[in-house]
Amino acid sequence: MNLYGTRLQEKLNEALKAVLPIIGIVLFLSFTIVPISPSILMAFLIGAVLLICGMMFFSLGAELSMTPMGEKVGGSLTQTRKLWLMILLSFILGFIITISEPDLQVLAEQVPSIPNLVLILAVACGVGLFLVTALLRMLFSISLPKMLFIFYAIVFGLAFFVPKDFLSVAFDSGGVTTGPMTVPFIMAFGIGISAIRSDKHAADDSFGLVALCSIGPILAVLVLGLIYHPESSEYIPEVLPTIDNSIELWRMFSHGIPHYMMEMAVSLFPIVLFFGIFQLISREIHKRALIRIVVGLIYTYVGLFLFLTGVNIGFMPAGNYLGQMLASLPYRWIIVPIGMLIGYFIVLAEPAVFVLTKQVEEITSGAISAKAMGLSLSIGVSVSLGLAMIRVLTGISIFWFIIPGYAIALFLSLFVPKIFTAIAFDSGGVASGPMTATFLLPFAIGACVSVGGDIVRDAFGVVAMVAMTPLITIQVLGLVYKLRSGHYEKDVSHIEPKEAFALLADDDIIEL
């Protein structure tokens, strides 16, 4: 238990580093230019405490359970050598994990004219199909950039025929469905499959699953947009809660906790059931490792329901109110730099970002550090929020941002190392998780209400913007990495072998 205590302490420190800057920004704004009511501010602070505790338990739980589960399932599937079985199980896995994703429930409530169940099943089918596509890409070593070019060409081709009210929500769905439940399992699943391969591109191909799985929901919602026509429907934002005293405040959280406990139990059940059946058939995991996974699942469950209670009850009203107040100021343009500042820090509080940055650092043996990844993501999301706030203030169509953004990202994929392209497109889905859906989206909706814009067309699309810019910033990181490594090779190419040998570090010599 000492080991778990030490690990929890580490995760607590990480969570504090991620969340404290956001708390600091909100408090600074509330005491200077944005008067926030004490009830909303108290709910925000209590939500922040739950958020920190949730992140601490979730990040440790994902390491102990979701990662080894995904790797074992991926490795065992590949070892069967039965393609039909691999395709069938990959589709089922993608389908049940998507239904387990809590953010998908939030999205379903916000799409006009489509029954919730229809949307959820369509999106789950989209993820299942694209997880199969990602599996086939890894097995047959198909180039990821080529696949991305083809699928995004289909996406943008369809987008021109879909009603405008569907456009932003469709692109948002790609980011929302790759959240804290999906990412750890799917990424580990990819690592498990690539571990069986012995070729030099196996590590590169272990990434890219989240990238392809993000396309499935976009296509699913666009296709539904061609079937359902929400001409008379409009999104009505939720009314901000009014809390008169501390007892009402406690009642709000005490009612929320059991609700999210049940929601996360339902969400985790399909994954636990799938893995239980897998373990009964394969008997791959020994007793000690199995106990570790069970402990990890308990941590994951506790972490996620605390996290979702904190962000939904504490952060959502605060984000909405903050957006409303900032956009109603005489100098409303200030929402752009403030949005950028919030975006820079908030991405680090996404639970799945911890999983991605750690796995990238491990799989690349430290060549791409977690710190460099975190900085690139922060810069990307900061730019996203700035552009999203400009959209809210001006009402510019999302097409003017999404098409050039993806064009630049796909163009960069022709020049950067393959692994950076795969990681970049994975990062897009990972960066747009529950923090984006429950703080940044309400922030944009609040601002849109104040400026009198169209909420569905102007405020929605924040998640899509957050999912887009990391594709560019991570690939720019890859370009810098490529140029630096090329420059180093050029510098040492004229040196005699004896001198070049002396330049190597001790661990490089041992490796040689």
Short mmCIF file of C-alpha atoms in Angstrom, two decimals:
data_model
loop_
_atom_site.label_atom_id
_atom_site.label_comp_id
_atom_site.label_asym_id
_atom_site.label_seq_id
_atom_site.Cartn_x
_atom_site.Cartn_y
_atom_site.Cartn_z
CA MET A 1 0.00 0.00 0.00
CA ASN A 2 3.03 2.24 0.49
CA LEU A 3 3.67 2.06 -3.26
CA TYR A 4 0.11 3.16 -4.04
CA GLY A 5 0.43 5.99 -1.48
CA THR A 6 3.62 7.28 -3.16
CA ARG A 7 2.05 7.04 -6.61
CA LEU A 8 -1.09 8.87 -5.44
CA GLN A 9 1.12 11.65 -4.05
CA GLU A 10 2.82 11.97 -7.46
CA LYS A 11 -0.53 12.10 -9.23
CA LEU A 12 -1.84 14.68 -6.72
CA ASN A 13 1.15 16.93 -7.51
CA GLU A 14 0.46 16.58 -11.25
CA ALA A 15 -3.23 17.40 -10.76
CA LEU A 16 -2.42 20.48 -8.65
CA LYS A 17 -0.01 21.78 -11.29
CA ALA A 18 -2.70 21.36 -13.95
CA VAL A 19 -5.71 22.83 -12.09
CA LEU A 20 -4.25 25.60 -9.87
CA PRO A 21 -3.51 27.96 -12.82
CA ILE A 22 -7.19 27.74 -13.93
CA ILE A 23 -8.39 28.45 -10.37
CA GLY A 24 -5.97 31.38 -10.21
CA ILE A 25 -7.24 32.87 -13.51
CA VAL A 26 -10.92 32.58 -12.51
CA LEU A 27 -10.26 34.08 -9.03
CA PHE A 28 -8.22 36.95 -10.51
CA LEU A 29 -10.99 37.77 -13.02
CA SER A 30 -13.71 37.51 -10.34
CA PHE A 31 -11.94 40.07 -8.11
CA THR A 32 -11.03 42.50 -10.92
CA ILE A 33 -13.23 42.82 -14.04
CA VAL A 34 -15.88 40.04 -13.80
CA PRO A 35 -18.14 40.16 -10.72
CA ILE A 36 -19.12 36.52 -10.02
CA SER A 37 -21.84 35.72 -7.47
CA PRO A 38 -20.54 34.04 -4.28
CA SER A 39 -22.71 30.94 -4.89
CA ILE A 40 -21.25 30.26 -8.36
CA LEU A 41 -17.73 30.98 -7.08
CA MET A 42 -18.15 28.58 -4.14
CA ALA A 43 -19.55 25.87 -6.44
CA PHE A 44 -16.54 26.42 -8.71
CA LEU A 45 -14.05 26.04 -5.82
CA ILE A 46 -15.74 22.88 -4.49
CA GLY A 47 -15.80 21.57 -8.06
CA ALA A 48 -12.07 22.30 -8.35
CA VAL A 49 -11.32 20.21 -5.22
CA LEU A 50 -13.35 17.30 -6.64
CA LEU A 51 -11.61 17.79 -9.99
CA ILE A 52 -8.14 17.54 -8.42
CA CYS A 53 -9.08 14.40 -6.43
CA GLY A 54 -10.69 12.89 -9.52
CA MET A 55 -7.65 13.50 -11.71
CA MET A 56 -5.38 12.01 -9.05
CA PHE A 57 -7.35 8.74 -8.83
CA PHE A 58 -8.11 8.52 -12.56
CA SER A 59 -4.53 8.98 -13.80
CA LEU A 60 -3.22 6.28 -11.43
CA GLY A 61 -6.18 4.00 -12.22
CA ALA A 62 -5.63 4.33 -16.00
CA GLU A 63 -1.97 3.34 -15.57
CA LEU A 64 -2.83 0.32 -13.40
CA SER A 65 -5.85 -0.98 -15.36
CA MET A 66 -6.77 0.55 -18.73
CA THR A 67 -3.24 0.50 -20.18
CA PRO A 68 -2.38 -3.16 -19.35
CA MET A 69 -5.92 -4.27 -20.36
CA GLY A 70 -5.62 -2.59 -23.76
CA GLU A 71 -2.11 -3.95 -24.38
CA LYS A 72 -3.11 -7.53 -23.47
CA VAL A 73 -6.25 -7.47 -25.65
CA GLY A 74 -4.32 -5.93 -28.59
CA GLY A 75 -1.44 -8.42 -28.29
CA SER A 76 -3.73 -11.46 -27.93
CA LEU A 77 -5.88 -10.43 -30.90
CA THR A 78 -2.82 -10.18 -33.16
CA GLN A 79 -1.48 -13.55 -31.99
CA THR A 80 -4.71 -15.32 -33.06
CA ARG A 81 -3.77 -14.63 -36.73
CA LYS A 82 -7.50 -14.85 -37.59
CA LEU A 83 -8.37 -11.68 -39.49
CA TRP A 84 -12.17 -12.10 -39.28
CA LEU A 85 -11.98 -12.49 -35.48
CA MET A 86 -9.71 -9.46 -35.15
CA ILE A 87 -12.09 -7.33 -37.26
CA LEU A 88 -15.19 -8.48 -35.35
CA LEU A 89 -13.69 -7.96 -31.87
CA SER A 90 -12.18 -4.56 -32.84
CA PHE A 91 -15.60 -3.34 -34.01
CA ILE A 92 -17.28 -4.59 -30.79
CA LEU A 93 -14.53 -2.99 -28.69
CA GLY A 94 -14.83 0.38 -30.46
CA PHE A 95 -18.62 0.26 -30.18
CA ILE A 96 -18.82 -0.53 -26.44
CA ILE A 97 -16.04 1.89 -25.45
CA THR A 98 -17.80 4.74 -27.29
CA ILE A 99 -21.10 4.00 -25.54
CA SER A 100 -19.08 4.09 -22.29
CA GLU A 101 -17.76 7.59 -23.05
CA PRO A 102 -19.51 10.08 -20.69
CA ASP A 103 -18.97 13.08 -22.99
CA LEU A 104 -21.09 11.45 -25.69
CA GLN A 105 -24.15 11.78 -23.42
CA VAL A 106 -23.49 15.55 -23.18
CA LEU A 107 -23.24 15.82 -26.98
CA ALA A 108 -26.44 13.82 -27.52
CA GLU A 109 -28.42 16.29 -25.40
CA GLN A 110 -27.20 19.21 -27.51
CA VAL A 111 -27.96 17.99 -31.04
CA PRO A 112 -31.40 19.20 -32.20
CA SER A 113 -33.97 16.93 -33.88
CA ILE A 114 -32.09 13.63 -33.44
CA PRO A 115 -33.15 11.15 -30.74
CA ASN A 116 -30.33 10.61 -28.24
CA LEU A 117 -30.18 6.84 -28.77
CA VAL A 118 -29.99 7.20 -32.58
CA LEU A 119 -27.06 9.62 -32.31
CA ILE A 120 -25.19 7.52 -29.71
CA LEU A 121 -25.56 4.29 -31.73
CA ALA A 122 -24.54 6.02 -34.99
CA VAL A 123 -21.43 7.56 -33.41
CA ALA A 124 -20.54 4.23 -31.72
CA CYS A 125 -20.80 2.46 -35.11
CA GLY A 126 -18.57 5.16 -36.61
CA VAL A 127 -15.87 4.61 -33.98
CA GLY A 128 -16.18 0.81 -34.29
CA LEU A 129 -15.73 0.93 -38.08
CA PHE A 130 -12.76 3.26 -37.85
CA LEU A 131 -11.10 1.20 -35.11
CA VAL A 132 -11.27 -1.72 -37.59
CA THR A 133 -9.79 0.60 -40.25
CA ALA A 134 -6.98 1.56 -37.84
CA LEU A 135 -6.32 -2.12 -37.07
CA LEU A 136 -6.06 -2.98 -40.79
CA ARG A 137 -3.72 -0.01 -41.29
CA MET A 138 -1.39 -1.36 -38.60
CA LEU A 139 -1.52 -4.95 -39.83
CA PHE A 140 -0.82 -4.05 -43.46
CA SER A 141 1.48 -1.03 -42.75
CA ILE A 142 -0.68 1.42 -44.73
CA SER A 143 0.54 5.03 -44.63
CA LEU A 144 -1.47 7.14 -42.14
CA PRO A 145 -1.12 10.46 -44.06
CA LYS A 146 -2.63 8.85 -47.19
CA MET A 147 -5.60 7.55 -45.19
CA LEU A 148 -6.09 10.93 -43.51
CA PHE A 149 -6.07 12.70 -46.90
CA ILE A 150 -8.74 10.32 -48.26
CA PHE A 151 -11.04 10.36 -45.22
CA TYR A 152 -10.87 14.12 -44.62
CA ALA A 153 -11.59 14.70 -48.33
CA ILE A 154 -14.78 12.62 -47.83
CA VAL A 155 -15.59 14.56 -44.62
CA PHE A 156 -15.27 17.99 -46.26
CA GLY A 157 -17.09 16.79 -49.38
CA LEU A 158 -20.07 15.71 -47.25
CA ALA A 159 -19.89 18.85 -45.10
CA PHE A 160 -20.91 21.08 -48.03
CA PHE A 161 -24.27 19.29 -48.29
CA VAL A 162 -25.15 19.21 -44.57
CA PRO A 163 -27.35 21.91 -42.94
CA LYS A 164 -25.25 24.62 -41.26
CA ASP A 165 -26.75 23.83 -37.85
CA PHE A 166 -25.10 20.41 -38.03
CA LEU A 167 -21.67 21.49 -39.14
CA SER A 168 -20.12 22.61 -35.85
CA VAL A 169 -21.72 19.78 -33.86
CA ALA A 170 -20.42 17.18 -36.35
CA PHE A 171 -16.81 18.36 -35.99
CA ASP A 172 -17.27 18.69 -32.21
CA SER A 173 -18.35 15.03 -32.02
CA GLY A 174 -14.96 13.85 -33.30
CA GLY A 175 -13.21 15.42 -30.31
CA VAL A 176 -15.82 14.65 -27.67
CA THR A 177 -15.97 10.89 -28.30
CA THR A 178 -12.23 10.41 -27.76
CA GLY A 179 -12.25 11.22 -24.05
CA PRO A 180 -10.93 9.80 -20.77
CA MET A 181 -12.59 6.40 -21.20
CA THR A 182 -11.65 5.80 -24.83
CA VAL A 183 -8.10 7.12 -25.15
CA PRO A 184 -6.19 5.04 -22.54
CA PHE A 185 -7.71 1.78 -23.76
CA ILE A 186 -7.44 2.45 -27.51
CA MET A 187 -3.86 3.76 -27.30
CA ALA A 188 -2.76 0.76 -25.24
CA PHE A 189 -4.64 -1.50 -27.68
CA GLY A 190 -2.49 -0.06 -30.50
CA ILE A 191 0.73 -0.56 -28.52
CA GLY A 192 -0.30 -4.18 -27.85
CA ILE A 193 -0.81 -4.83 -31.57
CA SER A 194 2.44 -3.15 -32.62
CA ALA A 195 4.41 -5.08 -29.97
CA ILE A 196 3.81 -8.28 -31.96
CA ARG A 197 5.37 -6.76 -35.06
CA SER A 198 9.16 -6.75 -35.35
CA ASP A 199 9.65 -4.28 -38.23
CA LYS A 200 11.19 -0.83 -37.76
CA HIS A 201 7.86 1.02 -38.31
CA ALA A 202 5.98 -0.84 -35.55
CA ALA A 203 6.47 1.97 -32.97
CA ASP A 204 5.32 4.62 -35.48
CA ASP A 205 2.17 2.65 -36.29
CA SER A 206 1.24 2.17 -32.62
CA PHE A 207 -0.08 5.76 -32.74
CA GLY A 208 -2.84 6.93 -35.06
CA LEU A 209 -5.72 4.86 -33.69
CA VAL A 210 -7.30 7.83 -31.89
CA ALA A 211 -6.72 9.93 -35.03
CA LEU A 212 -8.76 7.57 -37.21
CA CYS A 213 -11.37 6.91 -34.50
CA SER A 214 -12.00 10.68 -34.35
CA ILE A 215 -13.09 10.68 -38.01
CA GLY A 216 -15.85 8.07 -37.49
CA PRO A 217 -18.11 10.27 -35.31
CA ILE A 218 -17.74 13.25 -37.69
CA LEU A 219 -18.88 11.15 -40.64
CA ALA A 220 -21.69 9.56 -38.58
CA VAL A 221 -23.15 12.96 -37.55
CA LEU A 222 -22.75 14.38 -41.09
CA VAL A 223 -24.68 11.40 -42.52
CA LEU A 224 -27.38 11.91 -39.88
CA GLY A 225 -27.43 15.59 -40.86
CA LEU A 226 -28.42 14.54 -44.39
CA ILE A 227 -31.31 12.46 -42.99
CA TYR A 228 -32.57 14.76 -40.20
CA HIS A 229 -33.28 18.41 -41.03
CA PRO A 230 -33.41 20.62 -37.91
CA GLU A 231 -34.98 23.63 -39.61
CA SER A 232 -37.13 24.75 -36.69
CA SER A 233 -35.00 23.45 -33.80
CA GLU A 234 -32.64 25.53 -31.74
CA TYR A 235 -30.37 24.87 -28.80
CA ILE A 236 -31.63 26.36 -25.54
CA PRO A 237 -28.81 26.84 -22.99
CA GLU A 238 -29.36 25.64 -19.44
CA VAL A 239 -30.39 28.18 -16.82
CA LEU A 240 -27.62 29.00 -14.35
CA PRO A 241 -28.35 27.70 -10.84
CA THR A 242 -29.16 30.19 -8.08
CA ILE A 243 -27.96 29.11 -4.65
CA ASP A 244 -29.14 31.08 -1.62
CA ASN A 245 -27.26 29.31 1.16
CA SER A 246 -24.67 26.66 2.04
CA ILE A 247 -27.29 23.92 2.56
CA GLU A 248 -28.56 24.38 -1.01
CA LEU A 249 -24.98 24.29 -2.25
CA TRP A 250 -24.34 21.00 -0.45
CA ARG A 251 -27.66 19.60 -1.72
CA MET A 252 -26.64 20.36 -5.31
CA PHE A 253 -23.40 18.34 -4.96
CA SER A 254 -24.97 15.57 -2.84
CA HIS A 255 -27.60 15.00 -5.55
CA GLY A 256 -24.96 15.11 -8.29
CA ILE A 257 -22.53 12.56 -6.78
CA PRO A 258 -24.95 9.55 -6.82
CA HIS A 259 -26.03 10.49 -10.37
CA TYR A 260 -22.45 10.43 -11.69
CA MET A 261 -21.61 7.33 -9.64
CA MET A 262 -24.41 5.50 -11.46
CA GLU A 263 -23.46 7.02 -14.84
CA MET A 264 -19.83 5.89 -14.51
CA ALA A 265 -20.85 2.42 -13.28
CA VAL A 266 -22.97 2.02 -16.43
CA SER A 267 -20.13 3.43 -18.56
CA LEU A 268 -17.43 1.15 -17.14
CA PHE A 269 -19.56 -2.01 -17.11
CA PRO A 270 -19.24 -2.89 -20.86
CA ILE A 271 -15.43 -2.56 -20.70
CA VAL A 272 -15.19 -4.66 -17.52
CA LEU A 273 -17.53 -7.28 -19.05
CA PHE A 274 -15.52 -7.42 -22.30
CA PHE A 275 -12.24 -7.81 -20.42
CA GLY A 276 -13.76 -10.40 -18.03
CA ILE A 277 -14.85 -12.58 -20.97
CA PHE A 278 -11.43 -12.10 -22.59
CA GLN A 279 -9.67 -13.20 -19.39
CA LEU A 280 -11.92 -16.28 -18.97
CA ILE A 281 -11.17 -17.41 -22.53
CA SER A 282 -7.47 -16.53 -22.75
CA ARG A 283 -6.27 -16.88 -19.11
CA GLU A 284 -3.44 -14.54 -20.15
CA ILE A 285 -3.15 -12.48 -16.96
CA HIS A 286 -1.82 -14.00 -13.72
CA LYS A 287 -3.47 -13.51 -10.33
CA ARG A 288 -1.16 -10.72 -9.07
CA ALA A 289 -1.49 -8.67 -12.27
CA LEU A 290 -5.26 -9.23 -12.20
CA ILE A 291 -5.54 -7.87 -8.64
CA ARG A 292 -3.54 -4.83 -9.77
CA ILE A 293 -5.98 -4.26 -12.67
CA VAL A 294 -9.00 -4.58 -10.34
CA VAL A 295 -7.49 -1.99 -7.96
CA GLY A 296 -6.82 0.23 -10.98
CA LEU A 297 -10.43 -0.08 -12.17
CA ILE A 298 -11.67 0.99 -8.72
CA TYR A 299 -9.34 4.03 -8.83
CA THR A 300 -10.53 4.81 -12.39
CA TYR A 301 -14.19 4.61 -11.34
CA VAL A 302 -13.72 6.81 -8.25
CA GLY A 303 -11.62 9.29 -10.22
CA LEU A 304 -14.09 9.66 -13.08
CA PHE A 305 -17.23 10.17 -10.98
CA LEU A 306 -15.44 12.75 -8.78
CA PHE A 307 -14.06 14.47 -11.88
CA LEU A 308 -17.43 14.60 -13.68
CA THR A 309 -19.24 15.83 -10.56
CA GLY A 310 -16.70 18.63 -10.17
CA VAL A 311 -16.72 19.79 -13.79
CA ASN A 312 -20.48 19.46 -14.42
CA ILE A 313 -21.72 21.05 -11.18
CA GLY A 314 -18.85 23.42 -10.38
CA PHE A 315 -17.09 24.30 -13.64
CA MET A 316 -19.98 24.40 -16.16
CA PRO A 317 -21.95 27.24 -14.50
CA ALA A 318 -18.72 29.18 -13.81
CA GLY A 319 -17.60 28.88 -17.44
CA ASN A 320 -21.00 29.99 -18.75
CA TYR A 321 -21.24 32.95 -16.36
CA LEU A 322 -17.65 34.03 -17.05
CA GLY A 323 -18.29 34.01 -20.82
CA GLN A 324 -21.50 36.04 -20.40
CA MET A 325 -19.88 38.69 -18.21
CA LEU A 326 -16.72 39.09 -20.33
CA ALA A 327 -18.70 39.43 -23.58
CA SER A 328 -21.02 42.04 -22.02
CA LEU A 329 -18.12 44.37 -21.09
CA PRO A 330 -17.70 47.59 -23.15
CA TYR A 331 -14.31 46.20 -24.29
CA ARG A 332 -15.65 42.73 -25.20
CA TRP A 333 -12.57 42.01 -27.39
CA ILE A 334 -10.77 41.16 -24.11
CA ILE A 335 -12.46 37.77 -24.25
CA VAL A 336 -9.99 36.76 -27.01
CA PRO A 337 -6.73 37.07 -24.97
CA ILE A 338 -8.47 35.77 -21.81
CA GLY A 339 -9.80 32.79 -23.77
CA MET A 340 -6.27 32.12 -25.05
CA LEU A 341 -4.86 32.25 -21.51
CA ILE A 342 -7.52 29.83 -20.20
CA GLY A 343 -6.92 27.52 -23.18
CA TYR A 344 -3.16 27.44 -22.54
CA PHE A 345 -3.64 26.01 -19.04
CA ILE A 346 -6.91 24.07 -19.30
CA VAL A 347 -5.62 21.42 -21.71
CA LEU A 348 -3.19 20.21 -19.02
CA ALA A 349 -6.18 19.40 -16.80
CA GLU A 350 -7.60 16.93 -19.37
CA PRO A 351 -7.28 13.42 -17.86
CA ALA A 352 -6.44 11.72 -21.17
CA VAL A 353 -3.62 14.21 -21.88
CA PHE A 354 -1.64 12.70 -18.97
CA VAL A 355 -2.02 9.25 -20.52
CA LEU A 356 -1.01 10.41 -24.02
CA THR A 357 2.09 12.42 -23.01
CA LYS A 358 3.40 9.59 -20.80
CA GLN A 359 2.84 6.95 -23.47
CA VAL A 360 4.51 9.12 -26.12
CA GLU A 361 7.54 9.62 -23.88
CA GLU A 362 7.79 5.88 -23.18
CA ILE A 363 7.26 4.64 -26.75
CA THR A 364 9.79 7.16 -28.17
CA SER A 365 12.30 6.43 -25.36
CA GLY A 366 12.27 10.08 -24.30
CA ALA A 367 12.96 11.50 -27.82
CA ILE A 368 9.61 13.32 -27.51
CA SER A 369 9.35 14.37 -23.87
CA ALA A 370 6.07 14.74 -21.97
CA LYS A 371 7.08 18.36 -21.26
CA ALA A 372 7.55 19.21 -24.97
CA MET A 373 4.25 17.51 -25.80
CA GLY A 374 2.44 19.43 -23.03
CA LEU A 375 3.88 22.77 -24.23
CA SER A 376 2.88 22.07 -27.86
CA LEU A 377 -0.65 21.12 -26.82
CA SER A 378 -0.97 24.23 -24.62
CA ILE A 379 0.10 26.52 -27.47
CA GLY A 380 -2.28 24.76 -29.87
CA VAL A 381 -5.30 24.97 -27.57
CA SER A 382 -4.48 28.60 -26.72
CA VAL A 383 -4.64 29.50 -30.42
CA SER A 384 -7.86 27.42 -30.73
CA LEU A 385 -9.61 29.40 -28.02
CA GLY A 386 -8.51 32.72 -29.50
CA LEU A 387 -9.97 31.74 -32.90
CA ALA A 388 -13.13 30.33 -31.27
CA MET A 389 -13.74 33.60 -29.41
CA ILE A 390 -13.26 35.55 -32.67
CA ARG A 391 -15.94 33.29 -34.20
CA VAL A 392 -18.31 34.02 -31.30
CA LEU A 393 -17.80 37.79 -31.61
CA THR A 394 -18.03 37.95 -35.42
CA GLY A 395 -20.21 34.96 -36.44
CA ILE A 396 -17.67 33.79 -39.07
CA SER A 397 -18.47 30.29 -40.40
CA ILE A 398 -16.41 27.45 -38.94
CA PHE A 399 -15.45 26.49 -42.52
CA TRP A 400 -13.10 29.49 -42.72
CA PHE A 401 -11.04 28.00 -39.87
CA ILE A 402 -11.46 24.23 -40.23
CA ILE A 403 -10.63 23.91 -43.96
CA PRO A 404 -7.35 25.94 -43.87
CA GLY A 405 -6.40 24.32 -40.53
CA TYR A 406 -6.76 20.75 -41.77
CA ALA A 407 -5.14 21.68 -45.11
CA ILE A 408 -2.04 22.95 -43.25
CA ALA A 409 -2.02 19.86 -40.99
CA LEU A 410 -2.26 17.45 -43.94
CA PHE A 411 0.38 19.42 -45.89
CA LEU A 412 2.79 19.21 -42.92
CA SER A 413 2.24 15.42 -42.76
CA LEU A 414 4.15 15.14 -46.06
CA PHE A 415 7.36 16.46 -44.46
CA VAL A 416 7.47 15.35 -40.82
CA PRO A 417 8.43 11.88 -39.50
CA LYS A 418 5.45 9.48 -39.60
CA ILE A 419 5.33 9.09 -35.82
CA PHE A 420 4.80 12.84 -35.34
CA THR A 421 1.84 12.85 -37.75
CA ALA A 422 0.24 9.93 -35.89
CA ILE A 423 0.84 11.55 -32.47
CA ALA A 424 -0.41 14.95 -33.71
CA PHE A 425 -3.73 13.58 -34.99
CA ASP A 426 -4.09 11.51 -31.79
CA SER A 427 -3.46 14.68 -29.75
CA GLY A 428 -6.34 16.48 -31.45
CA GLY A 429 -8.85 13.99 -30.10
CA VAL A 430 -7.20 13.81 -26.68
CA ALA A 431 -7.01 17.58 -26.10
CA SER A 432 -10.77 17.99 -26.59
CA GLY A 433 -12.07 16.04 -23.58
CA PRO A 434 -14.44 16.69 -20.65
CA MET A 435 -12.77 19.97 -19.60
CA THR A 436 -13.46 21.36 -23.07
CA ALA A 437 -17.06 20.10 -23.12
CA THR A 438 -17.92 21.30 -19.61
CA PHE A 439 -15.94 24.56 -19.24
CA LEU A 440 -14.86 25.92 -22.62
CA LEU A 441 -18.10 25.12 -24.47
CA PRO A 442 -20.28 26.77 -21.75
CA PHE A 443 -17.77 29.68 -21.79
CA ALA A 444 -18.38 30.13 -25.53
CA ILE A 445 -22.17 29.66 -25.13
CA GLY A 446 -22.25 32.32 -22.38
CA ALA A 447 -20.32 34.76 -24.58
CA CYS A 448 -22.61 33.98 -27.54
CA VAL A 449 -25.72 34.71 -25.43
CA SER A 450 -24.29 38.13 -24.50
CA VAL A 451 -23.42 39.15 -28.07
CA GLY A 452 -26.76 37.83 -29.40
CA GLY A 453 -25.24 35.27 -31.78
CA ASP A 454 -26.54 31.93 -33.04
CA ILE A 455 -25.47 29.41 -30.38
CA VAL A 456 -25.55 26.29 -32.57
CA ARG A 457 -23.56 27.89 -35.41
CA ASP A 458 -21.22 30.24 -33.50
CA ALA A 459 -20.62 28.78 -30.01
CA PHE A 460 -20.53 25.12 -31.02
CA GLY A 461 -17.32 24.31 -32.84
CA VAL A 462 -15.09 25.10 -29.82
CA VAL A 463 -14.33 21.39 -29.38
CA ALA A 464 -13.56 21.12 -33.11
CA MET A 465 -11.17 24.08 -32.92
CA VAL A 466 -9.43 22.59 -29.86
CA ALA A 467 -9.07 19.29 -31.76
CA MET A 468 -7.60 21.02 -34.83
CA THR A 469 -4.69 23.21 -33.73
CA PRO A 470 -2.63 20.48 -31.95
CA LEU A 471 -2.43 18.76 -35.36
CA ILE A 472 -0.34 21.71 -36.52
CA THR A 473 1.69 22.46 -33.37
CA ILE A 474 2.76 18.83 -32.74
CA GLN A 475 3.81 18.44 -36.38
CA VAL A 476 5.78 21.69 -36.19
CA LEU A 477 7.51 20.12 -33.16
CA GLY A 478 8.25 17.11 -35.42
CA LEU A 479 9.63 19.39 -38.13
CA VAL A 480 11.95 21.09 -35.62
CA TYR A 481 13.02 17.64 -34.34
CA LYS A 482 13.73 16.48 -37.92
CA LEU A 483 15.71 19.61 -38.82
CA ARG A 484 17.76 19.43 -35.61
CA SER A 485 18.59 15.75 -36.07
CA GLY A 486 19.43 16.39 -39.75
CA HIS A 487 21.65 19.32 -38.75
CA TYR A 488 23.48 17.14 -36.21
CA GLU A 489 24.08 14.43 -38.82
CA LYS A 490 25.40 17.07 -41.23
CA ASP A 491 27.74 18.50 -38.59
CA VAL A 492 29.32 15.15 -37.70
CA SER A 493 29.42 13.69 -41.24
CA HIS A 494 32.92 15.08 -41.97
CA ILE A 495 34.41 13.92 -38.64
CA GLU A 496 36.76 10.94 -38.54
CA PRO A 497 35.25 7.72 -37.06
CA LYS A 498 37.52 7.91 -34.01
CA GLU A 499 36.40 11.51 -33.26
CA ALA A 500 32.73 10.70 -33.87
CA PHE A 501 33.01 7.76 -31.44
CA ALA A 502 34.38 10.12 -28.77
CA LEU A 503 31.33 12.42 -29.18
CA LEU A 504 28.93 9.66 -28.19
CA ALA A 505 27.50 9.51 -24.67
CA ASP A 506 28.36 6.50 -22.48
CA ASP A 507 24.88 4.97 -22.80
CA ASP A 508 25.09 5.29 -26.62
CA ILE A 509 28.42 3.41 -26.54
CA ILE A 510 26.92 0.65 -24.38
CA GLU A 511 23.98 0.42 -26.83
CA LEU A 512 26.38 0.12 -29.77
#
